[in-house]
């Protein structure tokens, strides 16, 4: 059985290994407000046809009137489909019968015979539990229902407000072929929505926790960027390209390899963004469109900065993707980035800064995995990446990156402040270059109206403390 | 649904009243109706294939050469009209199905179409029903009685009763080798089940009342 039932969302289908399995039984769990009913209705309108309609059965948790009233605010809700390819029915009457579950089962079977649906939703399924005289009676009902839904070719979604503890013990989870969890978790002072596939019988799926948002268009999932090691080979460009500053190119042994990644670390105000801007605008000059993916300066602030150095954001080959780190999902950001890269034919990216991205990640391991996956994708696509990283120490930097990203980067450049008599000096050091040599000396640089101007190495008696 | 390859060459030969050898010759010579092959090399015809072969067979019976009949088919393709269904006469179908839920659905849909259904939930009951009720068609779940379905297929087919084999697992080749005329994988679409039954019984209007396209 390889046919899949689409949610209408390419990314959610990707999380599910292509979609729900056709003719399978699936449980959608989550607390009130997590979007279960929206998700179920998304499947309904995406898949219902006059030949194979969808039947939506409400129980006693939420009145059918309410489901419909709020349902019609969704963009995919088609009022003309009701009664032709989508049928909403209320099981409340059956549940008020003394043999509530037997009546309910009979009603469901009758619905399968009469409507011949391709998709069947029961919302809320959990609300059926109290109608069983005991656990055995509920299991018997469950067996009969599952037996009918296995014999008849329909995909079903059982929606319920199950908590994590119930998933381990409620018998419907043993019967189900697929289990999707929608959760709302606190993250600092905000709520983060997390979708997780807990079970998908006979199919692979993207494991782990995936962020999602709800809107009038339904559920938008951001699959966790976590690519496995790709053993495939890809073509490398044979010529090195300028990093944007001639003296830096010299220190890097004739520039950078295209498609490589570079980490620029340094304290606040040391010139990290500026060196990245050199990289972007030089790239544009040599036919490599750039993307400034900023989380700090908004476009207005950025325009003023770049104008100060004689550049402009008005050009077609430099694009800006500014996102506030407030209420941001890590993976939502990366999909926007990858889409922009594809849409504009981007060859150079400046990520400013890694620290802001890190703040939206749940933990350090996840963040490393994320950056690794991103850099693998850009390397395969031949897209170069500059990443800025703030270090805590203003003088005498002893620790480079809190996140271990320097190991993942092809090149590492350190910017430092040095005390020198009555003024501050700036210093640049190439700490690491992968697949090439480099100048190991500590070079002085200044920021002028032309940007960064690299000078000579420091004298041996210069203090770094 | 009509494009699902379901029927064996033997079943098609009976349906269009042309020997299997002639069907193979037409396929090799004209290459117009080319059934798909199963992994085991069996020819598998869809309803569309059967409809097209029926058209050719009717033209040949009218005295047109097979070559010209195939050329007419190519010109008429996509324009072969279907007539209204036959009202049908009393027809008994043996439904040998181990799963009571599946049996209930299949029985309901077949009865809705006017067929009489004799239900057997194990192979022994099925053999008894063949003798007692003399069905015109047997529908056999291959997993009945712990996997006795193939043997039951051979037995029933040897008594001259066409068999529609069913299974939840992909065992089409084994079913056809055991003499089944057609195979459907479960769960069954009601329309697909009824269509296959009608085709095998020869009560399908599209097999008997096709009006040649002009």
XYZ file of C-alpha atoms in Angstrom:
679
model
C 0.000 0.000 0.000
C 1.869 3.045 -1.213
C -0.885 5.526 -2.048
C -0.911 8.604 0.104
C -3.535 11.046 1.265
C -2.326 14.621 0.982
C -2.960 17.335 3.548
C -2.645 19.939 0.807
C 0.550 21.124 2.489
C 3.705 19.930 0.787
C 5.769 20.279 3.946
C 3.347 18.404 6.175
C 3.166 15.651 3.580
C 6.981 15.552 3.600
C 6.980 15.136 7.395
C 4.607 12.192 6.890
C 6.857 10.553 4.314
C 4.536 11.633 1.484
C 1.195 11.834 3.296
C -1.102 9.693 5.378
C -1.348 6.123 4.155
C -4.477 5.540 2.118
C -7.148 3.580 3.992
C -5.307 3.905 7.288
C -6.615 4.822 10.728
C -4.962 7.892 12.228
C -5.286 9.614 15.570
C -4.651 13.354 15.838
C -3.929 14.309 19.435
C -3.538 17.651 21.097
C -4.941 19.902 23.754
C -7.729 22.374 22.957
C -6.476 25.160 20.699
C -3.698 23.120 19.146
C -5.364 23.027 15.708
C -6.656 19.438 15.502
C -10.019 20.391 14.006
C -8.362 22.741 11.516
C -6.002 19.970 10.429
C -8.859 17.473 10.069
C -10.889 19.915 7.975
C -7.838 20.614 5.839
C -7.695 16.911 4.956
C -11.461 16.888 4.350
C -11.527 19.685 1.790
C -8.281 18.620 0.153
C -9.480 15.090 -0.562
C -13.269 15.087 -0.838
C -14.770 14.427 -4.240
C -18.315 13.630 -5.288
C -17.260 10.047 -6.032
C -15.352 9.673 -2.769
C -16.768 12.246 -0.372
C -15.542 13.092 3.101
C -17.716 12.563 6.166
C -17.070 14.622 9.305
C -18.719 13.196 12.405
C -18.860 15.322 15.539
C -19.493 13.702 18.900
C -20.121 15.551 22.141
C -16.982 17.602 22.648
C -17.727 20.487 20.320
C -21.164 21.189 18.827
C -21.324 20.682 15.077
C -22.692 24.203 14.691
C -19.523 25.590 16.225
C -17.244 23.449 14.078
C -19.044 24.794 11.001
C -19.202 28.384 12.203
C -15.460 28.578 12.781
C -14.713 26.254 9.888
C -16.086 28.707 7.369
C -13.429 31.250 8.359
C -10.812 28.937 6.842
C -9.784 29.769 3.284
C -10.156 26.180 2.031
C -13.680 25.784 3.480
C -16.025 25.565 0.498
C -19.701 26.042 1.436
C -20.734 24.636 -1.957
C -19.038 21.355 -1.109
C -21.337 20.743 1.866
C -23.928 18.176 0.947
C -22.197 17.182 -2.288
C -18.665 16.118 -1.482
C -18.417 16.961 2.225
C -20.947 15.746 4.761
C -20.995 16.994 8.339
C -23.036 14.819 10.686
C -23.651 14.849 14.410
C -23.387 11.579 16.355
C -25.027 13.181 19.389
C -28.368 11.397 18.808
C -26.709 7.994 18.686
C -24.768 8.801 21.833
C -27.923 9.645 23.764
C -29.183 6.087 23.175
C -28.836 3.588 26.100
C -26.502 1.449 23.935
C -24.609 4.517 22.798
C -21.539 2.855 21.288
C -23.505 0.117 19.511
C -25.748 2.796 18.026
C -22.745 4.886 17.082
C -21.055 1.948 15.379
C -24.252 1.214 13.444
C -24.451 4.832 12.362
C -20.834 4.869 11.181
C -21.305 1.631 9.209
C -24.498 2.999 7.652
C -22.613 6.146 6.715
C -19.884 4.087 5.026
C -22.491 2.204 3.007
C -24.589 5.197 2.046
C -22.015 7.912 1.496
C -19.133 5.642 0.476
C -16.582 8.165 1.759
C -12.881 8.154 1.011
C -12.222 10.067 4.241
C -13.951 9.820 7.609
C -13.319 12.109 10.592
C -14.565 11.472 14.128
C -14.152 14.570 16.318
C -13.781 14.095 19.238
C -12.959 10.415 19.467
C -11.833 10.699 23.043
C -15.294 11.927 23.994
C -16.634 8.430 23.162
C -14.838 6.852 26.144
C -17.366 7.785 28.864
C -20.154 6.111 26.867
C -18.647 2.656 27.390
C -19.862 0.758 30.461
C -16.312 -0.432 31.108
C -12.910 -0.760 29.433
C -13.870 -4.097 27.856
C -16.955 -2.590 26.223
C -14.844 0.215 24.765
C -12.282 -2.236 23.401
C -15.067 -4.250 21.791
C -16.436 -1.094 20.171
C -12.942 -0.166 19.024
C -12.364 -3.588 17.501
C -15.642 -3.457 15.594
C -15.020 0.063 14.365
C -11.443 -0.708 13.304
C -12.621 -3.930 11.653
C -15.149 -2.028 9.581
C -12.699 0.715 8.703
C -10.148 -1.898 7.620
C -12.690 -3.752 5.483
C -13.986 -0.590 3.852
C -11.522 1.526 1.823
C -11.585 4.802 3.757
C -8.885 6.813 5.469
C -9.986 7.895 8.906
C -8.905 10.578 11.329
C -9.834 10.241 14.971
C -9.348 13.533 16.708
C -8.982 13.813 20.470
C -7.757 15.963 23.356
C -5.430 13.270 24.653
C -2.621 14.142 27.033
C 0.845 12.522 26.777
C 0.011 9.970 29.498
C -3.084 8.739 27.686
C -1.156 7.976 24.509
C 0.638 5.170 26.320
C -2.506 3.513 27.648
C -5.567 4.353 25.529
C -6.294 1.349 23.254
C -6.997 3.476 20.164
C -3.287 4.208 19.890
C -2.513 0.508 19.496
C -5.170 0.231 16.787
C -4.073 3.359 14.921
C -1.749 3.171 11.913
C -0.651 6.764 12.408
C -0.493 9.136 15.364
C 0.123 12.868 14.937
C 0.618 15.050 17.982
C -0.027 18.796 17.998
C 1.315 20.527 21.082
C 1.674 24.040 22.390
C 4.763 24.394 24.540
C 5.993 27.358 26.530
C 9.212 28.943 25.233
C 10.297 31.867 27.382
C 7.172 34.074 27.544
C 5.621 32.802 24.350
C 4.026 29.604 23.113
C 5.741 27.435 20.540
C 3.647 25.060 18.471
C 5.202 21.647 17.892
C 4.012 18.886 15.547
C 5.342 15.385 16.003
C 4.604 12.122 14.217
C 4.538 9.522 16.970
C 3.688 6.547 14.790
C 3.261 5.815 11.089
C 2.939 2.123 10.432
C 4.665 0.817 7.305
C 6.229 4.121 6.332
C 9.191 6.323 7.040
C 8.593 9.850 8.328
C 10.592 12.843 9.503
C 11.124 12.169 13.164
C 11.487 14.810 15.824
C 9.685 18.006 16.611
C 8.568 20.337 13.852
C 7.385 23.890 14.435
C 4.052 24.953 12.971
C 1.754 27.915 12.755
C -1.996 28.134 12.261
C -3.652 30.591 9.930
C -6.817 30.893 7.865
C -5.016 28.790 5.251
C -4.653 25.921 7.700
C -1.575 24.445 9.249
C 1.893 25.520 8.117
C 4.600 23.112 9.197
C 8.321 23.824 9.195
C 9.991 20.417 8.975
C 13.022 20.213 11.241
C 16.093 20.862 9.095
C 18.179 17.815 9.908
C 19.669 16.278 6.797
C 21.557 13.032 7.210
C 25.121 12.802 5.906
C 24.930 13.008 2.130
C 27.423 10.605 0.557
C 26.699 11.927 -2.915
C 29.384 13.837 -4.771
C 28.916 17.222 -6.381
C 30.952 19.440 -8.656
C 33.177 22.070 -7.095
C 34.060 25.299 -8.855
C 37.776 25.224 -9.699
C 38.633 28.929 -9.167
C 38.839 30.787 -5.888
C 36.860 34.018 -5.577
C 37.405 37.276 -3.750
C 36.089 37.681 -0.191
C 35.659 41.379 -0.911
C 38.812 42.858 0.627
C 42.090 42.483 -1.346
C 44.323 42.204 1.731
C 41.977 39.603 3.222
C 42.099 37.648 -0.033
C 45.873 37.641 0.301
C 45.656 36.417 3.908
C 43.259 33.680 2.760
C 45.725 32.536 0.075
C 43.928 34.104 -2.922
C 40.385 34.369 -1.642
C 37.741 31.789 -0.822
C 36.555 28.585 -2.424
C 33.061 29.178 -3.839
C 30.369 27.373 -1.861
C 32.470 27.482 1.295
C 31.359 28.686 4.698
C 33.105 31.318 6.751
C 32.614 32.188 10.393
C 33.532 35.717 11.436
C 33.759 35.941 15.209
C 34.440 39.003 17.295
C 33.129 41.276 20.025
C 30.367 43.802 19.470
C 31.465 46.682 17.213
C 34.543 44.922 15.900
C 33.341 44.986 12.253
C 31.769 41.558 11.707
C 28.727 42.844 9.794
C 30.919 45.134 7.739
C 33.264 42.367 6.609
C 30.147 40.394 5.643
C 28.838 43.344 3.629
C 32.155 43.480 1.749
C 31.632 39.815 0.923
C 28.068 40.417 -0.338
C 28.699 43.573 -2.406
C 31.930 42.232 -3.905
C 30.023 39.091 -4.834
C 27.380 41.175 -6.618
C 30.116 42.965 -8.569
C 31.556 39.667 -9.816
C 28.189 38.183 -10.807
C 27.325 36.361 -7.591
C 23.962 37.651 -6.331
C 23.865 38.040 -2.572
C 21.346 37.702 0.245
C 21.706 39.549 3.530
C 19.797 37.427 6.035
C 19.667 39.789 8.978
C 18.175 39.425 12.415
C 19.559 42.663 13.840
C 19.365 45.754 11.614
C 16.038 46.268 9.876
C 16.168 47.278 6.175
C 16.040 51.014 6.985
C 18.907 50.761 9.453
C 20.835 48.536 7.070
C 20.335 50.945 4.161
C 21.895 53.729 6.191
C 24.859 51.544 7.111
C 25.573 50.396 3.571
C 25.106 53.913 2.168
C 27.770 55.093 4.585
C 30.272 52.879 2.791
C 29.166 53.785 -0.724
C 26.953 50.784 -1.363
C 23.202 50.621 -1.963
C 20.488 48.057 -1.317
C 18.674 49.251 -4.440
C 20.520 46.877 -6.749
C 18.851 43.798 -8.260
C 21.632 41.441 -7.273
C 21.555 42.131 -3.531
C 18.503 40.980 -1.568
C 17.605 41.493 2.057
C 15.712 39.005 4.212
C 15.127 40.713 7.518
C 13.268 38.821 10.234
C 12.814 39.855 13.812
C 14.065 37.156 16.176
C 10.908 37.797 18.226
C 8.423 34.877 18.048
C 10.426 33.221 15.303
C 10.617 29.529 14.495
C 14.120 28.379 13.617
C 12.966 26.209 10.729
C 10.465 28.739 9.431
C 13.413 31.080 8.943
C 15.546 28.553 7.107
C 12.783 27.635 4.645
C 12.316 31.315 3.852
C 16.069 31.545 3.332
C 16.257 28.510 1.054
C 13.252 29.720 -0.935
C 14.858 33.152 -1.409
C 18.129 31.505 -2.485
C 16.312 29.520 -5.140
C 14.047 32.341 -6.291
C 16.812 34.918 -6.763
C 19.650 32.648 -7.846
C 21.634 33.640 -4.755
C 25.324 32.646 -4.664
C 26.399 34.369 -1.442
C 24.598 34.603 1.899
C 25.415 36.714 4.930
C 23.817 35.413 8.139
C 23.927 38.165 10.746
C 24.030 36.784 13.365
C 24.270 33.178 14.523
C 23.636 34.222 18.122
C 20.141 35.470 17.251
C 19.369 32.223 15.482
C 20.717 30.216 18.396
C 18.310 32.008 20.728
C 15.356 30.502 18.850
C 16.736 26.927 18.978
C 15.673 24.585 21.734
C 19.159 23.324 22.530
C 22.768 23.371 21.392
C 22.786 19.929 19.785
C 19.743 20.844 17.738
C 21.412 24.089 16.683
C 24.605 22.361 15.541
C 22.567 19.824 13.591
C 20.647 22.670 11.999
C 23.722 24.674 10.965
C 25.401 21.508 9.695
C 22.371 20.700 7.511
C 22.146 24.242 6.210
C 25.855 24.384 5.323
C 25.644 20.995 3.597
C 22.774 22.224 1.470
C 24.526 25.461 0.534
C 27.797 23.641 -0.196
C 26.008 21.236 -2.545
C 24.360 24.186 -4.283
C 27.693 26.039 -4.588
C 26.363 28.904 -2.447
C 28.892 30.586 -0.142
C 27.891 31.542 3.419
C 29.333 34.173 5.768
C 28.149 33.894 9.364
C 28.785 36.412 12.104
C 29.191 35.344 15.699
C 29.522 37.653 18.657
C 32.038 36.691 21.337
C 31.588 37.826 24.917
C 35.098 39.016 25.671
C 35.926 42.541 24.573
C 39.690 42.034 24.900
C 41.858 38.951 24.830
C 39.407 36.567 23.190
C 39.911 33.087 24.645
C 36.792 31.339 23.403
C 35.530 31.465 19.858
C 32.109 29.980 19.481
C 29.698 28.769 22.096
C 27.953 26.473 19.664
C 30.821 24.522 18.126
C 30.029 26.096 14.763
C 33.706 26.844 14.095
C 34.254 23.106 13.542
C 31.580 23.111 10.862
C 32.912 26.196 9.055
C 35.454 25.987 6.257
C 37.106 29.231 7.305
C 37.271 31.093 10.580
C 38.215 34.745 10.918
C 38.681 36.357 14.326
C 38.231 40.091 14.861
C 39.607 41.532 18.089
C 40.040 44.803 19.932
C 43.503 45.533 21.204
C 44.531 48.158 23.740
C 47.217 50.388 22.390
C 48.398 53.304 24.474
C 45.424 55.701 24.569
C 43.301 54.144 21.801
C 41.682 50.933 20.633
C 43.021 49.057 17.669
C 41.267 46.424 15.619
C 42.927 43.180 14.659
C 42.020 40.459 12.140
C 43.365 36.932 12.208
C 42.595 34.077 9.844
C 42.383 31.156 12.272
C 41.382 28.417 9.885
C 41.035 27.724 6.174
C 39.922 24.352 4.912
C 41.718 22.980 1.836
C 44.202 25.867 1.591
C 46.976 27.627 3.434
C 46.607 31.056 5.042
C 48.544 33.905 6.581
C 48.689 33.181 10.319
C 49.695 36.720 11.324
C 47.554 39.119 13.331
C 46.759 42.002 10.995
C 45.689 45.466 11.993
C 42.666 46.945 10.256
C 40.712 50.160 10.291
C 37.151 51.028 9.409
C 37.030 54.011 7.028
C 34.427 55.364 4.615
C 35.727 52.755 2.186
C 34.915 49.983 4.638
C 37.550 47.739 6.096
C 41.139 48.585 5.241
C 43.602 45.947 6.269
C 47.085 46.984 7.337
C 50.290 45.353 8.486
C 50.872 42.813 11.186
C 51.294 43.927 14.766
C 54.675 44.283 16.360
C 55.828 41.425 18.560
C 55.436 43.478 21.754
C 51.686 44.141 21.202
C 49.595 43.015 24.172
C 46.425 40.960 23.540
C 45.199 40.811 27.075
C -10.466 2.548 -11.740
C -11.192 1.170 -15.190
C -7.459 1.109 -15.919
C -6.579 -1.300 -13.079
C -5.284 -4.494 -14.694
C -7.420 -7.194 -13.195
C -8.395 -9.895 -15.669
C -6.520 -12.960 -16.857
C -6.310 -13.776 -20.572
C -8.627 -16.759 -20.022
C -11.298 -14.533 -18.467
C -10.952 -12.004 -21.283
C -11.184 -14.750 -23.917
C -14.504 -15.852 -22.417
C -15.760 -12.298 -22.100
C -15.070 -11.307 -25.709
C -15.523 -14.818 -27.143
C -12.113 -14.967 -28.830
C -9.566 -17.750 -28.129
C -6.529 -16.758 -26.013
C -4.180 -17.685 -28.894
C -5.959 -15.176 -31.170
C -5.704 -12.468 -28.500
C -1.946 -13.105 -28.273
C -1.625 -12.977 -32.071
C -3.526 -9.681 -32.275
C -1.308 -8.228 -29.566
C 1.918 -9.284 -31.317
C 0.789 -8.333 -34.816
C -1.012 -5.010 -34.226
C 0.267 -3.900 -30.829
C -2.885 -1.840 -30.222
C -4.210 -3.545 -27.098
C -1.178 -4.425 -24.999
C -1.974 -5.729 -21.528
C 0.486 -5.104 -18.735
C 2.494 -8.052 -17.449
C 2.597 -9.150 -13.854
C 5.921 -9.892 -12.178
C 5.269 -13.531 -13.023
C 4.751 -12.728 -16.727
C 0.962 -13.068 -16.763
C -1.008 -10.836 -19.115
C -3.313 -8.594 -17.091
C -6.138 -6.757 -18.830
C -7.983 -3.684 -17.565
C -11.676 -3.056 -18.212
C -10.593 -0.558 -20.877
C -8.529 -3.272 -22.587
C -11.499 -5.630 -22.533
C -13.741 -2.948 -23.977
C -11.294 -2.325 -26.820
C -10.907 -6.041 -27.570
C -14.669 -6.422 -27.558
C -14.862 -3.697 -30.189
C -12.300 -5.482 -32.382
C -13.973 -8.876 -31.919
C -17.372 -7.446 -32.911
C -15.904 -5.888 -36.066
C -14.186 -9.152 -37.008
C -17.453 -11.020 -36.551
C -19.065 -8.493 -38.906
C -16.540 -9.574 -41.537
C -13.908 -6.859 -41.212
C -10.283 -8.025 -41.219
C -8.470 -7.921 -37.846
C -6.048 -5.327 -39.256
C -8.863 -3.000 -40.323
C -10.700 -3.635 -37.053
C -7.615 -2.501 -35.107
C -7.298 0.571 -37.324
C -10.964 1.419 -36.612
C -10.269 0.911 -32.919
C -7.388 3.389 -33.025
C -9.676 5.924 -34.723
C -12.518 5.294 -32.261
C -10.371 5.212 -29.116
C -11.757 7.278 -26.317
C -15.143 7.257 -27.971
C -16.527 3.852 -27.093
C -19.906 4.497 -25.518
C -21.334 2.455 -22.677
C -24.944 1.302 -22.720
C -27.273 1.182 -19.731
C -26.840 -1.780 -17.371
C -28.798 -4.969 -17.883
C -31.639 -5.470 -15.434
C -30.106 -8.914 -14.798
C -31.649 -12.196 -13.847
C -31.434 -14.170 -10.597
C -27.770 -14.746 -9.979
C -26.227 -16.489 -6.975
C -22.758 -15.524 -5.841
C -20.724 -17.442 -3.313
C -18.832 -15.069 -1.038
C -16.087 -16.995 0.779
C -14.668 -14.370 3.116
C -12.908 -14.897 6.449
C -13.254 -11.323 7.699
C -16.808 -10.758 8.971
C -16.547 -6.989 8.510
C -15.387 -7.299 4.901
C -18.023 -9.988 4.298
C -20.751 -7.702 5.572
C -19.715 -4.840 3.296
C -19.318 -7.047 0.202
C -22.629 -8.774 0.864
C -24.373 -5.424 1.268
C -23.011 -3.980 -1.961
C -23.711 -7.132 -3.988
C -27.256 -7.410 -2.670
C -27.800 -3.738 -3.431
C -27.001 -4.618 -7.050
C -29.621 -7.373 -7.029
C -27.377 -10.424 -6.627
C -28.175 -13.245 -4.263
C -25.289 -13.875 -1.911
C -24.361 -17.085 -0.132
C -21.859 -16.348 2.596
C -19.204 -18.793 3.784
C -16.778 -17.802 6.517
C -14.463 -20.807 6.036
C -13.312 -23.074 3.219
C -15.364 -26.111 4.299
C -18.565 -24.046 4.299
C -17.624 -22.692 0.887
C -17.239 -26.169 -0.605
C -20.612 -27.111 0.885
C -22.220 -23.997 -0.577
C -20.808 -24.726 -4.043
C -22.615 -28.064 -4.008
C -25.796 -26.872 -2.329
C -26.360 -23.492 -3.968
C -24.670 -23.937 -7.362
C -23.436 -20.301 -7.585
C -22.633 -18.706 -10.947
C -19.574 -16.974 -9.476
C -17.362 -17.452 -6.427
C -15.595 -14.611 -4.658
C -12.795 -16.082 -2.577
C -10.591 -14.430 0.033
C -7.262 -16.218 -0.406
C -6.559 -16.021 3.323
C -9.716 -17.950 4.249
C -9.212 -20.802 6.722
C -5.586 -19.919 7.358
C -4.631 -19.579 3.687
C -6.745 -22.287 2.046
C -8.023 -19.843 -0.567
C -5.737 -20.940 -3.417
C -6.775 -24.553 -3.046
C -10.390 -23.437 -2.908
C -9.845 -21.430 -6.123
C -8.569 -24.551 -7.944
C -11.414 -26.648 -6.599
C -14.173 -24.185 -7.492
C -12.685 -23.319 -10.873
C -12.447 -27.032 -11.729
C -16.234 -27.209 -11.296
C -16.624 -24.601 -14.038
C -17.404 -21.695 -11.727
C -15.434 -18.518 -12.424
C -13.535 -17.169 -9.440
C -12.863 -13.602 -8.360
C -9.961 -13.843 -5.910
C -9.414 -11.307 -3.128
C -6.589 -10.697 -0.734
C -5.154 -8.015 1.508
C -1.704 -8.932 0.240
C -0.422 -8.722 -3.330
C -0.875 -12.341 -4.474
C -2.347 -11.743 -7.913
C 0.033 -14.090 -9.749
C -0.631 -16.984 -7.403
C -4.380 -16.402 -7.731
C -4.262 -16.435 -11.528
C -2.105 -19.564 -11.514
C -4.673 -21.222 -9.262
C -7.327 -20.579 -11.899
C -8.869 -17.323 -10.681
C -10.322 -15.232 -13.499
C -9.586 -11.964 -11.774
C -7.953 -10.598 -8.661
C -8.760 -7.592 -6.472
C -6.709 -6.348 -3.569
C -8.553 -5.451 -0.372
C -9.997 -3.223 0.903
C -12.547 -3.316 -1.922
C -13.979 -0.258 -3.567
C -17.719 -1.058 -3.854
C -17.861 0.000 -7.499
C -14.784 -1.997 -8.418
C -16.194 -5.105 -6.779
C -19.550 -4.840 -8.509
C -17.927 -4.066 -11.887
C -15.617 -7.066 -11.663
C -18.510 -9.332 -10.689
C -20.606 -8.103 -13.608
C -17.708 -8.547 -16.017
C -17.049 -12.111 -14.936
C -20.724 -13.023 -15.034
C -21.047 -11.548 -18.476
C -23.818 -9.282 -17.269
C -21.833 -6.132 -17.755
C -23.554 -4.005 -20.349
C -20.288 -2.648 -21.596
C -19.198 -6.107 -22.613
C -22.347 -6.990 -24.469
C -24.045 -3.896 -25.725
C -21.270 -1.665 -26.943
C -22.480 0.428 -29.828
C -19.725 0.809 -32.420
C -18.457 4.339 -32.723
C -19.101 5.999 -36.066
